[in-house]
Amino acid sequence: MQFTYDEFCGENNLEIKDEVYNYLIKARRHKIDDEIYFRNLKDENLYLYKIVLIDKKRAVLNLLNTEKKILVNNKKLHVGWCVIDPKTVEKYIASLNEMGVDKISFIYSDYSQKNFKINIEKLEKILINSSCQCGRSDIIKLDIYKNLDEFISKNKNVYFLDFSTTLIDEKKDEIKTIVIGCEGGFSKNERDKFYEDFIVGFNSNLILRSETAVLSVCSKIIL
């Protein structure tokens, strides 16, 4: 872990308990006078604390130092991900966070199964753990759109991943926002809304799963 997350860190005195206590004291076996880095992922600061007290169910730490330390990707990418099985999203979203994706908007497209429900709170917990491991000073921002029309109306210069002779490598420096389809891709009604100059594809004849496409797109554009 590059740091430990605690929403209350930043105060002169920090009390830890429950999951954080179990991890730091029981699992990592930290002791009195050990120094530990924390972030609250709300500001850009890295907080250094020292353990001054350990009880059976809690520990108290004193703040030693506060350092403004921003660690994010220079390339900002907003992904519109048409809704797929939430279990699949949960499996791969940490990798997208590590790559440095700035924002993911989940879109209920024509081919998305409407019974799939995106649990933002659960995803944020996964993202927090991911940032603790990779050192990122924030997490991916998440929101939900009821359809593709709503997403297009609220975002500018939206690119779409689809079958195209224009390869994503040719446009990667221009792409700030891109939509990835769900299983089955996009409907004819949705494709009719695309501008030809904003459609990009891969140099491949194979059909990718949605999660494979998202990982591939993000790695090409960001890394």
Coordinates of C-alpha atoms in Angstrom, one line a residue:
M1 CA 0.0 0.0 0.0
Q2 CA 1.3 3.5 -0.9
F3 CA -1.0 5.1 1.7
T4 CA -4.0 4.2 3.9
Y5 CA -7.4 5.8 3.2
D6 CA -9.3 7.4 6.0
E7 CA -12.0 10.0 5.4
F8 CA -11.2 11.9 8.6
C9 CA -7.4 12.2 8.1
G10 CA -6.2 15.8 8.1
E11 CA -7.0 16.4 11.8
N12 CA -4.2 16.8 14.3
N13 CA -5.4 13.6 16.0
L14 CA -6.7 10.6 14.1
E15 CA -8.5 7.6 15.7
I16 CA -8.7 4.5 13.6
K17 CA -11.0 1.4 14.3
D18 CA -12.8 -1.4 12.6
E19 CA -11.4 -2.2 9.1
V20 CA -8.6 0.3 9.2
Y21 CA -7.6 -0.8 12.7
N22 CA -7.7 -4.5 11.7
Y23 CA -5.6 -3.9 8.7
L24 CA -2.9 -1.7 10.2
I25 CA -2.6 -3.1 13.7
K26 CA -3.6 -6.8 13.3
A27 CA -2.6 -7.6 9.7
R28 CA 0.3 -5.2 9.2
R29 CA 1.3 -5.4 12.9
H30 CA 2.2 -1.7 13.3
K31 CA 3.3 -0.6 16.7
I32 CA 3.6 2.5 18.9
D33 CA 5.8 5.2 17.2
D34 CA 5.3 3.7 13.7
E35 CA 4.7 6.4 11.0
I36 CA 2.0 5.8 8.4
Y37 CA 0.9 7.8 5.4
F38 CA -2.8 8.6 4.9
R39 CA -5.0 10.3 2.3
N40 CA -8.7 11.2 2.5
L41 CA -9.0 11.4 -1.3
K42 CA -11.0 14.6 -1.0
D43 CA -8.0 17.0 -1.1
E44 CA -4.6 16.7 -2.7
N45 CA -2.7 16.2 0.6
L46 CA -0.6 13.3 1.8
Y47 CA -0.7 13.1 5.6
L48 CA 2.0 11.5 7.8
Y49 CA 0.8 10.2 11.2
K50 CA 2.6 8.5 14.1
I51 CA 0.9 5.9 16.3
V52 CA 0.8 7.1 19.9
L53 CA -1.8 4.7 21.4
I54 CA -3.1 1.2 20.7
D55 CA -6.1 -0.3 22.5
K56 CA -7.9 -3.6 21.8
K57 CA -10.3 -2.0 19.3
R58 CA -8.8 1.3 18.3
A59 CA -5.6 3.3 17.9
V60 CA -4.8 7.0 18.1
L61 CA -2.3 8.7 15.8
N62 CA -0.8 12.2 15.8
L63 CA -0.2 14.3 12.7
L64 CA 3.4 14.8 11.9
N65 CA 3.4 16.4 8.5
T66 CA 1.1 17.5 5.7
E67 CA 2.4 17.6 2.1
K68 CA 0.5 18.6 -1.0
K69 CA 1.2 15.8 -3.4
I70 CA -0.8 15.3 -6.6
L71 CA -0.3 12.0 -8.3
V72 CA -2.6 11.6 -11.3
N73 CA -2.3 11.0 -15.0
N74 CA -1.5 14.0 -17.2
K75 CA -3.9 12.7 -19.9
K76 CA -7.5 13.2 -18.9
L77 CA -9.9 10.7 -20.4
H78 CA -13.7 10.5 -19.9
V79 CA -15.1 7.1 -20.8
G80 CA -18.8 6.6 -21.6
W81 CA -19.3 2.9 -20.9
C82 CA -22.6 1.4 -22.0
V83 CA -24.0 -0.6 -19.1
I84 CA -22.9 -4.3 -18.9
D85 CA -23.1 -6.8 -16.1
P86 CA -22.0 -5.0 -12.9
K87 CA -19.9 -8.0 -11.8
T88 CA -17.8 -7.5 -14.9
V89 CA -17.4 -3.8 -14.2
E90 CA -16.3 -4.5 -10.6
K91 CA -13.7 -6.9 -11.9
Y92 CA -12.0 -4.5 -14.3
I93 CA -12.6 -1.0 -12.9
A94 CA -9.5 -1.1 -10.6
S95 CA -7.3 -1.5 -13.7
L96 CA -8.9 1.5 -15.3
N97 CA -8.2 3.5 -12.1
E98 CA -4.6 2.4 -12.2
M99 CA -4.3 3.5 -15.8
G100 CA -5.4 7.0 -14.8
V101 CA -8.9 7.2 -16.3
D102 CA -10.4 10.5 -15.1
K103 CA -14.1 9.7 -15.3
I104 CA -16.5 6.9 -16.3
S105 CA -20.1 7.6 -17.2
F106 CA -22.3 4.5 -17.3
I107 CA -24.9 4.8 -20.1
Y108 CA -28.0 2.7 -20.5
S109 CA -27.8 2.3 -24.3
D110 CA -30.4 0.5 -26.4
Y111 CA -28.7 -2.9 -26.0
S112 CA -28.0 -2.5 -22.3
Q113 CA -30.0 -4.8 -20.0
K114 CA -32.1 -2.4 -18.0
N115 CA -32.2 -4.8 -15.0
F116 CA -28.5 -4.2 -14.5
K117 CA -28.0 -1.8 -11.6
I118 CA -24.7 0.1 -11.1
N119 CA -23.8 0.3 -7.5
I120 CA -21.7 3.5 -7.3
E121 CA -20.9 3.1 -3.6
K122 CA -19.5 -0.4 -4.1
L123 CA -17.5 0.7 -7.1
E124 CA -16.0 3.7 -5.1
K125 CA -14.8 1.3 -2.4
I126 CA -13.0 -0.8 -5.1
L127 CA -11.5 2.4 -6.5
I128 CA -10.3 3.6 -3.1
N129 CA -8.5 0.4 -2.5
S130 CA -7.0 0.6 -6.0
S131 CA -5.7 4.2 -5.4
C132 CA -4.2 3.1 -2.0
Q133 CA -2.2 0.4 -3.9
C134 CA -1.1 2.5 -6.9
G135 CA -0.6 5.8 -5.1
R136 CA -3.1 7.8 -7.1
S137 CA -4.3 10.9 -5.2
D138 CA -7.9 10.6 -6.3
I139 CA -10.3 8.1 -7.8
I140 CA -12.3 7.8 -11.0
K141 CA -15.3 10.1 -11.0
L142 CA -18.5 8.1 -11.6
D143 CA -22.0 9.0 -12.9
I144 CA -24.9 7.4 -14.7
Y145 CA -26.9 8.5 -17.8
K146 CA -30.3 7.1 -18.7
N147 CA -29.5 6.9 -22.5
L148 CA -27.0 7.9 -25.1
D149 CA -28.9 11.0 -26.2
E150 CA -28.6 12.4 -22.7
F151 CA -24.8 11.7 -22.7
I152 CA -24.2 13.3 -26.1
S153 CA -26.2 16.4 -25.1
K154 CA -24.1 17.0 -22.0
N155 CA -20.6 16.3 -23.4
K156 CA -18.7 17.8 -26.3
N157 CA -16.7 16.2 -29.1
V158 CA -17.7 12.7 -28.2
Y159 CA -15.9 9.9 -30.0
F160 CA -17.4 6.4 -30.5
L161 CA -15.6 3.1 -30.7
D162 CA -17.1 1.1 -33.6
F163 CA -16.1 -0.5 -36.8
S164 CA -14.1 2.1 -38.7
T165 CA -11.2 2.6 -41.1
T166 CA -10.1 5.5 -38.9
L167 CA -7.9 3.8 -36.3
I168 CA -7.9 5.0 -32.7
D169 CA -4.1 5.4 -32.9
E170 CA -4.6 8.2 -35.4
K171 CA -6.9 10.2 -33.1
K172 CA -5.6 9.3 -29.7
D173 CA -4.2 12.8 -29.0
E174 CA -7.5 14.4 -29.8
I175 CA -9.8 12.1 -27.9
K176 CA -11.0 13.4 -24.5
T177 CA -14.3 11.6 -24.4
I178 CA -15.1 8.2 -25.9
V179 CA -18.1 5.9 -25.8
I180 CA -17.7 2.1 -25.6
G181 CA -20.7 -0.1 -26.5
C182 CA -22.1 -3.0 -24.5
E183 CA -22.4 -6.5 -25.7
G184 CA -24.0 -6.2 -29.2
G185 CA -22.5 -2.8 -29.8
F186 CA -24.8 0.1 -30.9
S187 CA -28.2 0.0 -32.4
K188 CA -29.0 1.5 -35.8
N189 CA -30.8 4.4 -34.1
E190 CA -27.7 5.2 -32.0
R191 CA -25.3 4.9 -35.0
D192 CA -27.4 7.4 -36.9
K193 CA -26.4 10.0 -34.3
F194 CA -22.6 9.5 -34.8
Y195 CA -20.6 11.9 -36.8
E196 CA -18.3 10.0 -39.2
D197 CA -15.2 12.0 -38.2
F198 CA -15.8 10.9 -34.6
I199 CA -15.9 7.2 -35.1
V200 CA -12.7 5.2 -34.4
G201 CA -11.8 1.6 -34.5
F202 CA -9.1 -1.0 -34.0
N203 CA -6.9 -2.6 -36.7
S204 CA -8.6 -6.0 -36.1
N205 CA -11.4 -8.0 -37.7
L206 CA -12.3 -9.6 -34.4
I207 CA -15.2 -8.6 -32.1
L208 CA -14.1 -7.6 -28.6
R209 CA -16.0 -8.0 -25.4
S210 CA -17.0 -4.6 -23.9
E211 CA -14.5 -4.9 -21.1
T212 CA -11.7 -5.9 -23.4
A213 CA -12.5 -2.9 -25.6
V214 CA -12.5 -0.5 -22.6
L215 CA -9.1 -1.7 -21.4
S216 CA -7.7 -1.6 -24.9
V217 CA -9.0 1.9 -25.6
C218 CA -7.8 3.3 -22.4
S219 CA -4.3 1.8 -22.6
K220 CA -3.9 3.2 -26.2
I221 CA -5.0 6.7 -25.3
I222 CA -3.5 7.1 -21.9
L223 CA -0.4 4.9 -21.6

